[in-house]
Every structure is written in structure tokens, then in C-alpha cells.
Coordinates of C-alpha atoms and ligand atoms in Angstrom, one line a residue:
X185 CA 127.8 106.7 111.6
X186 CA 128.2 109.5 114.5
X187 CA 126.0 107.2 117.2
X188 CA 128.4 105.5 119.9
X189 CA 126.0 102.7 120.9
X190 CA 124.4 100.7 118.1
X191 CA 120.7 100.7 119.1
X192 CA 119.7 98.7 116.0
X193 CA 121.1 95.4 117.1
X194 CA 119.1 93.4 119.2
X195 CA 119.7 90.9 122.2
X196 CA 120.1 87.7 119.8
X197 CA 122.8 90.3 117.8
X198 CA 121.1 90.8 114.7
X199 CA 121.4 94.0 113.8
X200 CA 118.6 96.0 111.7
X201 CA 119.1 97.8 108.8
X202 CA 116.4 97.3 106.6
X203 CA 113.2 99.9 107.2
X204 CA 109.7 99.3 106.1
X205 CA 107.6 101.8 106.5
X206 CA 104.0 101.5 105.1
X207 CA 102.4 104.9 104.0
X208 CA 98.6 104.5 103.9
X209 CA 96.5 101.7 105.6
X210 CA 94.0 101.6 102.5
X211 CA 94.0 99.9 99.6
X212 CA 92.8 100.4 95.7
X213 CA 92.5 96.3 95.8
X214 CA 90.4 94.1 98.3
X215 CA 93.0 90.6 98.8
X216 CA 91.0 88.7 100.9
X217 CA 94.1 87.2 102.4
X218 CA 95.3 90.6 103.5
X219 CA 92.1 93.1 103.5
X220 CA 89.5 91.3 106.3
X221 CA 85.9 90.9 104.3
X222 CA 84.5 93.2 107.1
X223 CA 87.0 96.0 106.6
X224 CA 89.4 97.4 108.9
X225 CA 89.5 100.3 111.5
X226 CA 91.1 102.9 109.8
X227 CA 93.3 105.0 112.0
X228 CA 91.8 109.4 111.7
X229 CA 93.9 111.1 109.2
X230 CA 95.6 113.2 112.0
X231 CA 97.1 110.2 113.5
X232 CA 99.1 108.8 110.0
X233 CA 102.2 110.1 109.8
X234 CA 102.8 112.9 107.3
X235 CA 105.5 112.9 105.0
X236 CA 107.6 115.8 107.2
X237 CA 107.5 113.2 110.3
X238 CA 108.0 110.2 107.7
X239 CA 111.4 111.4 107.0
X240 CA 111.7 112.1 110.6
X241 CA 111.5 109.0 111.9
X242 CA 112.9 107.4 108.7
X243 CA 116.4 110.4 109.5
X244 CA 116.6 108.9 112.6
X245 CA 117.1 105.4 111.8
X246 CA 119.1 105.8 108.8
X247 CA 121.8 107.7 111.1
X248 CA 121.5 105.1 113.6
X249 CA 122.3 102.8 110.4
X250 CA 119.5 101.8 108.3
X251 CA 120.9 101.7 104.7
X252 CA 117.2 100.3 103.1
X253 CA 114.0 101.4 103.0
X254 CA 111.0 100.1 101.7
X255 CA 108.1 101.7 100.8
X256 CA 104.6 100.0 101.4
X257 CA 101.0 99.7 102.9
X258 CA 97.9 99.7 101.9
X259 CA 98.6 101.0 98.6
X260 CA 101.8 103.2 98.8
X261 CA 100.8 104.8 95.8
X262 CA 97.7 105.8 96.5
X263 CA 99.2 108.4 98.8
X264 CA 98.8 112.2 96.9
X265 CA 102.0 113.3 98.4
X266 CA 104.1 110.2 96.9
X267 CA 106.2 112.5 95.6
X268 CA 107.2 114.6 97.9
X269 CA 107.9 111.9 100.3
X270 CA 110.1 110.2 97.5
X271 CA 111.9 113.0 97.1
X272 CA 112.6 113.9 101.1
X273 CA 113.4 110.1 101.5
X274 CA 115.6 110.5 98.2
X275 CA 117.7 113.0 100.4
X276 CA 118.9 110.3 102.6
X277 CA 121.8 108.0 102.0
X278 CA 119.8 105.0 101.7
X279 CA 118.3 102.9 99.1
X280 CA 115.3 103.4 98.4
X281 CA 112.2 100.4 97.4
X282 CA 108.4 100.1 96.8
X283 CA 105.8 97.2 97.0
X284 CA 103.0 98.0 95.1
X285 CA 100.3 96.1 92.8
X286 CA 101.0 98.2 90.4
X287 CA 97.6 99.8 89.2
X288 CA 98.6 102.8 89.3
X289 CA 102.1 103.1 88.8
X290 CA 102.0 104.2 85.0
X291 CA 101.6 107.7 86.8
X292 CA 104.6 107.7 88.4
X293 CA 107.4 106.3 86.2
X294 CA 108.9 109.3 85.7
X295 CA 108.9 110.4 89.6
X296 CA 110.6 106.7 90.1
X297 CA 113.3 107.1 88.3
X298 CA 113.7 111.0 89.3
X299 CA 114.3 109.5 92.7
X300 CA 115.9 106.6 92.3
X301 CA 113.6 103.9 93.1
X302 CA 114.4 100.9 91.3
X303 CA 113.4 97.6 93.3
X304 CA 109.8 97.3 92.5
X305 CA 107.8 94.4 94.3
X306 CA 104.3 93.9 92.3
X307 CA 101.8 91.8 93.8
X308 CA 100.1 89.3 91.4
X309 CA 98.8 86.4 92.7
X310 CA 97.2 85.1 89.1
X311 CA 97.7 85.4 85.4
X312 CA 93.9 84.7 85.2
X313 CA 91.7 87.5 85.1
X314 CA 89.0 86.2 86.0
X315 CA 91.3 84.4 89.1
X316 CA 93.0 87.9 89.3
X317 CA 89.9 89.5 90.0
X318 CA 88.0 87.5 92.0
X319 CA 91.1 87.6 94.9
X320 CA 91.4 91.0 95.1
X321 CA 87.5 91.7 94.1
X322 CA 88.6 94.7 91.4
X323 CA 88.3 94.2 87.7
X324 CA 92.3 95.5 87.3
X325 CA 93.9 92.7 85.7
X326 CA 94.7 94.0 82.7
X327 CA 96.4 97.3 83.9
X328 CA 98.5 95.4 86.4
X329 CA 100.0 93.1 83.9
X330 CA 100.7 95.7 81.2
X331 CA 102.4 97.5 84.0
X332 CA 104.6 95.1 85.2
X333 CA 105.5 95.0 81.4
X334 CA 105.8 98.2 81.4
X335 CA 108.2 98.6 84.5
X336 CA 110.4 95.8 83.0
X337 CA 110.7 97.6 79.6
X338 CA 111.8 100.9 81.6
X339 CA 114.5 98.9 83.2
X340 CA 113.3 99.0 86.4
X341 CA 114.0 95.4 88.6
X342 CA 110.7 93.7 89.0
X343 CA 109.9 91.2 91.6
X344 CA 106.7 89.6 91.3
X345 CA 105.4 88.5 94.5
X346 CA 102.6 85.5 94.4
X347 CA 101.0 84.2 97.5
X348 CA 99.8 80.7 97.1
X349 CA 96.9 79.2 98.2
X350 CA 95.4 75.7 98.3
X351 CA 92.8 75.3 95.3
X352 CA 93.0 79.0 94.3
X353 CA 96.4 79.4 92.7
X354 CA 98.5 76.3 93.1
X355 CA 97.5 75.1 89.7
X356 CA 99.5 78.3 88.2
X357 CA 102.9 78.0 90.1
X358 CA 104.6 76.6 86.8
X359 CA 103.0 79.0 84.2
X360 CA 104.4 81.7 86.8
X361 CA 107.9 79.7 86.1
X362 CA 107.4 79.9 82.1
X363 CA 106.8 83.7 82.6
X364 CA 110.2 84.1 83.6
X365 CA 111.8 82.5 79.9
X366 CA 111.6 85.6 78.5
X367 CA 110.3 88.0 81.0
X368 CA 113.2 89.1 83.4
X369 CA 111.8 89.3 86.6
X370 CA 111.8 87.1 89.7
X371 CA 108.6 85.4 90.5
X372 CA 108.7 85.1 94.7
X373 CA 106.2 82.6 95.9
X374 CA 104.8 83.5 99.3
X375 CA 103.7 81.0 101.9
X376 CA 100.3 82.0 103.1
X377 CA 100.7 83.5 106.5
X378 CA 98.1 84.3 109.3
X379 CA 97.0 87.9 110.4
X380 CA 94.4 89.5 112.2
X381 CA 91.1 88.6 110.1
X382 CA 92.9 86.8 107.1
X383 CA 90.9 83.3 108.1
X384 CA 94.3 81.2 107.9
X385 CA 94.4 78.1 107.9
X386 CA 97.6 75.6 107.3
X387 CA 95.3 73.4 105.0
X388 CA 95.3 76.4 102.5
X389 CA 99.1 77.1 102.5
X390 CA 101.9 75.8 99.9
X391 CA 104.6 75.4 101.1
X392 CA 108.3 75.4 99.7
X393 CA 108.2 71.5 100.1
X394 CA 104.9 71.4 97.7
X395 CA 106.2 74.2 95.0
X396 CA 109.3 72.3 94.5
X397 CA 107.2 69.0 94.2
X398 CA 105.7 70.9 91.3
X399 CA 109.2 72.3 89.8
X400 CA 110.6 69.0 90.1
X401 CA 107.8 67.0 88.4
X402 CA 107.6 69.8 85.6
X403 CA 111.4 70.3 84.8
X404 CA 114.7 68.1 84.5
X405 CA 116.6 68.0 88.0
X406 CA 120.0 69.4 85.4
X407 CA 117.7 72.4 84.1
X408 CA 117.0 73.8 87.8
X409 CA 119.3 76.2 89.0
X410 CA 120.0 77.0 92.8
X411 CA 121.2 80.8 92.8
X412 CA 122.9 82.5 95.5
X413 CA 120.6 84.4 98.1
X414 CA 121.5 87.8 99.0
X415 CA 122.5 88.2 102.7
X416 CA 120.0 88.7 105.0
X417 CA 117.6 87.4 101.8
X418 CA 114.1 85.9 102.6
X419 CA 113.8 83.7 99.9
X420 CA 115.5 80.8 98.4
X421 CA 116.3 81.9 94.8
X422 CA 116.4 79.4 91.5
X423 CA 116.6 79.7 88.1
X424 CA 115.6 77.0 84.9
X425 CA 118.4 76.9 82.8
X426 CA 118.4 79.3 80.1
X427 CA 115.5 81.5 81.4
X428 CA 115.7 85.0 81.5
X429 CA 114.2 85.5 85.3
X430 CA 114.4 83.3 88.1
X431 CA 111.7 82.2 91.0
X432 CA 111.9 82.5 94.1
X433 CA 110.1 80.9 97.7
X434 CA 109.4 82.8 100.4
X435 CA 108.9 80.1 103.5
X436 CA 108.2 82.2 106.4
X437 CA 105.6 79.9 108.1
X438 CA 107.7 76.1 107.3
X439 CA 111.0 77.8 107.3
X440 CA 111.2 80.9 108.6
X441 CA 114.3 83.1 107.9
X442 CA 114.4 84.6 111.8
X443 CA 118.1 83.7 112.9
X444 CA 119.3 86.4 109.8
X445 CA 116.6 89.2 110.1
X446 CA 117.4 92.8 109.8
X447 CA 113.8 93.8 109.3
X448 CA 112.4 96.3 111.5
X449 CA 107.9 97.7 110.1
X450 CA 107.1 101.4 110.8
X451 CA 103.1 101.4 110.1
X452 CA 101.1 104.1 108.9
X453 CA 100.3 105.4 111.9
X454 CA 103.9 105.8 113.3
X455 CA 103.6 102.7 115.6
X456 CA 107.3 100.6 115.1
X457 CA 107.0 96.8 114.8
X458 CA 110.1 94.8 115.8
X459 CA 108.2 92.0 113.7
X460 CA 106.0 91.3 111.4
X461 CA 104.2 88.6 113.7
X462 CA 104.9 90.5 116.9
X463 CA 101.7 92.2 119.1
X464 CA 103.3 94.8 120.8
X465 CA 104.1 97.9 119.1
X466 CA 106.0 101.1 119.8
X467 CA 104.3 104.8 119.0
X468 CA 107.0 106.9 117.5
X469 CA 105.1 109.3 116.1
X470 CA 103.3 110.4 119.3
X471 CA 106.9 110.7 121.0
X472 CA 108.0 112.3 117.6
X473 CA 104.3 114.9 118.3
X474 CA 105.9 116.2 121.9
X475 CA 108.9 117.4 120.4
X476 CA 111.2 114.0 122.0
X477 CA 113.8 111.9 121.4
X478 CA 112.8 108.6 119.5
X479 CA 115.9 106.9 120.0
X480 CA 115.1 105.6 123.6
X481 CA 111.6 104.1 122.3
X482 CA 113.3 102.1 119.2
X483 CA 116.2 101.0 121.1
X484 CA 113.8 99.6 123.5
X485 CA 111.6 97.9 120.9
X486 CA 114.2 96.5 118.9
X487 CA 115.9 95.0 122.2
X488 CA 112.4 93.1 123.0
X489 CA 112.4 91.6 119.5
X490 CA 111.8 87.7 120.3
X491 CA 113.7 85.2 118.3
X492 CA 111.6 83.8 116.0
X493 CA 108.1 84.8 114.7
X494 CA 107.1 87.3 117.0
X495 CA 107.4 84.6 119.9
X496 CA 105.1 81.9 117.3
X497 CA 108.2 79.9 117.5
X498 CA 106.2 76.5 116.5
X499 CA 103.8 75.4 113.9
X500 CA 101.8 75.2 116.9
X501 CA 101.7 78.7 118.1
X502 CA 101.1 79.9 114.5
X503 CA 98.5 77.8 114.2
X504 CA 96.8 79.7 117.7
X505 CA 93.8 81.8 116.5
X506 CA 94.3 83.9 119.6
X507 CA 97.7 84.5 118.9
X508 CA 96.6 86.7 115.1
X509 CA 94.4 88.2 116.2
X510 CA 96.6 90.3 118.9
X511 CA 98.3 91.3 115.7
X512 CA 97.3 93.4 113.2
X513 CA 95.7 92.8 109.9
X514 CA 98.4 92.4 107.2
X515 CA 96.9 95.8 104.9
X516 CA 97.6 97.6 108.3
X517 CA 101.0 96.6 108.7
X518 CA 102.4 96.6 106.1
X519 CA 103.9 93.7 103.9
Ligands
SAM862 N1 99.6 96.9 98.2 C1 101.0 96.5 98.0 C2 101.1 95.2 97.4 O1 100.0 94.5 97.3 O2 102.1 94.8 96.9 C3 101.8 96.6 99.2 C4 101.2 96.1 100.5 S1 100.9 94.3 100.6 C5 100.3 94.2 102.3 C6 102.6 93.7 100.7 C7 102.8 92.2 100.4 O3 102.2 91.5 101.4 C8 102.1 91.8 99.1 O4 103.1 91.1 98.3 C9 101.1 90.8 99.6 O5 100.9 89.7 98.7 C10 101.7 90.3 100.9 N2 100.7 89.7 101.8 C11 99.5 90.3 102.2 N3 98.9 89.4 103.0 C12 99.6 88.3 103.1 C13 99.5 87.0 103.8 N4 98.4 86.8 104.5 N5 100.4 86.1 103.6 C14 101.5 86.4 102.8 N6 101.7 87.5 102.2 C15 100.8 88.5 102.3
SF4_863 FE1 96.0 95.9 98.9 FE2 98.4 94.9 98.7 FE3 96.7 94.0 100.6 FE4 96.2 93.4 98.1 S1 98.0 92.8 99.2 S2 94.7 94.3 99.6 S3 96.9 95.2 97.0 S4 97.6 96.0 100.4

């Protein structure tokens, strides 16, 4: 690193290394927990980034010392220059990831691998069809699972991520387990979290507390593994003995994972989130536009990140209507 001040750490001393940047704020799938019913505003074309000022903004925090980046949305791969942005982001000495829900991603195996992307997040939030289906309102079921297959087989590292909900998909949190006895990929269950339009609620949340009700009633207390979490990891990571993948819980709303985050979200439209949960943003790419330093803008947002949750420090405040809807809607930030 050539910088002399390090404008990635913040005032609680976390620093960030860890970019997401979500390519495209629409979506080939309809979650209703992520895509509002009513639709978003989607931003003109002019005003989302372009892959050239992508790898801009994505240089400039990678010399300041971001070593990951993750690629989302929307539906990152719904993007028709994918692979040109792959390949400039390729260029940089960083490692590269995607979240995707994988309905498409049989096109692009080939470009994956050219470019090194190997840590590939699928959303699936049912191994019902018909469940499948009527959550994300598209009949894509079966491409999505023979996909994930499909990435696994190509020995590409497959996290599945789930999001629970209360009398939707609760009922499949150990058949997700069973998945993992001979499919080696970590299922990551996702505590429901509110955004802009999502109608939360807390009554239709599971959280860690309730999944490991369920592991514990289903499985011997000798057959369930705690694994090591990677630094800096969001989610608690087990394993049942003898199983070829593990699980995984991601507790951001009863146990959030603040005090070690080195997260910072770049949306679509080149507007920098310190937070996933915070309202105020940051515009790069206008800065970027009139041919200016960025550095002063992101050393400024990443010093206002608040501690915890975006200032929704209580179950309280994240339970305050008023306080999602400042944010954004998730399929606009970017998960
Ligand atoms: N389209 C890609 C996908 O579905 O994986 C990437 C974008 S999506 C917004 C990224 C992740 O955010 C997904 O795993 C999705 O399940 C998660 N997500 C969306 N809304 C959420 C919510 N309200 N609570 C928890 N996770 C959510
Ligand atoms: Fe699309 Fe992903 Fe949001 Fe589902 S979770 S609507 S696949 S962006």
C-alpha cells in the first residue's frame, strides 16, 4: 500500500477491506422480501455506473486496501457487460466473489473460472418448487437447482444462502441440513431483516435461537459440529458429523456481527454505503463524473459509520417503520 493515512478505518477502528459493489438494481426474480410488490424507482441508465468507472472506484479502494470484492445487485448477471467488468476487476489484486440466484449462470461458467471467481453465493430460499416459486413469483426452480449442482460439480465453492421466514420456510431448515450429507456446500440461514418496502415484521423472522431449536431437536448434541468462523465472518458456522457441507446462521437482526465489520456497499448507481442499515449515502460516481478525487468523499463516509446497524442499535429501533424506510430497498442496495 503507497497511501500514508489509512482512510478505510473508521472512528470505532475497524478497518474496511471488504467491497460490495452491486452492478444492476433489477432483477430476473421478484423476492418479495427484497423486490417491494409495487416495484422500485429505477435509477436512468446514465446514472449506473459503467464498468470503466466500476473499476474506477473499485482501483481506488483496493489501493487504499480493499483485498475483496463482491459482486451483486439486482441480478449481477444480468448485466451484458459481465464480462468485461470481470475481467477489468480481474486486473486488480483482489479477490474476487459473486452473489447470484443462479438462473443464469450456466452461461458464464467458463468466464468464472477465466477470471477467477470462485466464491459463489446462490440464493435459494426453498427446495419446493412450488414454495420456490411462489417467493420469488418466477417459475425458475428447476434451473436454479441444477445450477447450483452444476457449480459444485465444476468445483466452484458454493454458499447457499436461505432467508427464513415464519410459516413460509421454517418447516425446511433441516431438509436444507440433509442437503449438505452429500452436497458440499454451506447452507447460510439468513435472519429476515427490514428494508425500505420489504413489510418486516419480527413475528416473521427466525432467528439463530429458533434454527438451533430445530438442529438440536433433529440431531444428537455429539453429531453437531461448531466450526471455526473466518475473521471478520458473519455467520456462525457448524457442521453434522460426517456431512460433506456445513450450515451456517447469519444473525444480523438478534446478534448482529457490528463490533468486527469490514464491510463497506457501493450501489449501482455509484452512491457508497458505510452500512447496509445506514440512510445516508455518499455519491462517488458524480465526484468520479467531474474528473475529482474520491478519496476525500470515502474517507468521510467511512469515518461517519455508526457502531452498530446503521445507528438501529436496539431491537427497538429496528423494529421503527420510519427508520426502513430512509433506507433503501434491499434489490437496490445490494445484499
Ligand atoms: N440477486 C442475487 C441473489 O439473490 O443472490 C444478489 C442480490 S440479493 C439482494 C443478495 C442477498 O440478499 C440474497 O442472498 C438475498 O437472499 C438477501 N436478501 C434480500 N433481502 C433480504 C432481507 N430482507 N433480509 C435478509 N436477506 C435478504
Ligand atoms: Fe432478485 Fe436476489 Fe432480490 Fe431475489 S434476492 S429479488 S434474486 S436481487
Amino acid at each position: 500500500m503507497t497511501n500514508k493515512k489509512n482512510i478505510l478505518q473508521d472512528s470505532h477502528g475497524r478497518d474496511h477491506t471488504y467491497l460490495r459493489i452491486s452492478l444492476v438494481e433489477r432483477c430476473n426474480l421478484r423476492c418479495f422480501y427484497c423486490m417491494p410488490a409495487e416495484g422500485v424507482q429505477l435509477t436512468p441508465k446514465s446514472h449506473i455506473m459503467t464498468y470503466e468507472e466500476i473499476y474506477e472506484i473499485a482501483k481506488t479502494f483496493v489501493n487504499n486496501g480493499v483485498t475483496k470484492i463482491r459482486l451483486t445487485g439486482g441480478e449481477p448477471l444480468i448485466r451484458k457487460d459481465i464480462p468485461f467488468i470481470l475481467e477489468k476487476l480481474a486486473s486488480l489484486p483482489v479477490e474476487l466473489s459473486i452473489t447470484t440466484n443462479a438462473v443464469i449462470i450456466h452461461k458464464f461458467i467458463d468466464t468464472l473460472k477465466l477470471y477467477g471467481v470462485n466464491n459463489i453465493n446462490v440464493s435459494l430460499d426453498s427446495l419446493v418448487k412450488e414454495k420456490f416459486n411462489k417467493i420469488t413469483l418466477r417459475d425458475h426452480f428447476d434451473i436454479v437447482y441444477s445450477n447450483i449442482l452444476l457449480l459444485v460439480n465444476e468445483g466452484f465453492n458454493v454458499k447457499i444462502n436461505a432467508v427464513l421466514m415464519k410459516g413460509v420456510n421454517d418447516d425446511e431448515i433441516i431438509d436444507f441440513i440433509k442437503l449438505t450429507k452429500d452436497l458440499p456446500v454451506c447452507i447460510r440461514f439468513i435472519e429476515f431483516m427490514p428494508f425500505d418496502g420489504n413489510k418486516w415484521d419480527l413475528s416473521k423472522m427466525v432467528s439463530y435461537k429458533e434454527v438451533m431449536t430445530y438442529v438440536n431437536r433433529s440431531f444428537a448434541e455429539t453429531d453437531i459440529e461448531r466450526l471455526q468462523d473466518a475473521p471478520n465472518d458473519t455467520s456462525k458456522n457448524y457442521r453434522i458429523k460426517n456431512y460433506k457441507g456445513s450450515f451456517a446462521i447469519i444473525s444480523s437482526v438478534t446478534n448482529p456481527f457490528c463490533d468486527s465489520c469490514n464491510r463497506l456497499r457501493l450501489t449501482a448507481n455509484g452512491q457508497l454505503k458505510n452500512c447496509l442499515f445506514s440512510s445516508t449515502e455518499s455519491d462517488l460516481l458524480t465526484t468520479l463524473r467531474e474528473g475529482k478525487s474520491i478519496e476525500p468523499i470515502i474517507q468521510k463516509a467511512v469515518q461517519s459509520k455508526l457502531k452498530i446497524r446503521g445507528g438501529m442499535d436496539t431491537l427497538e429501533k429496528l423494529q421503527e417503520p420510519k427508520l426502513h424506510t430512509q433506507n433503501r430497498s434491499m434489490i437496490t442496495i445490494g445484499g
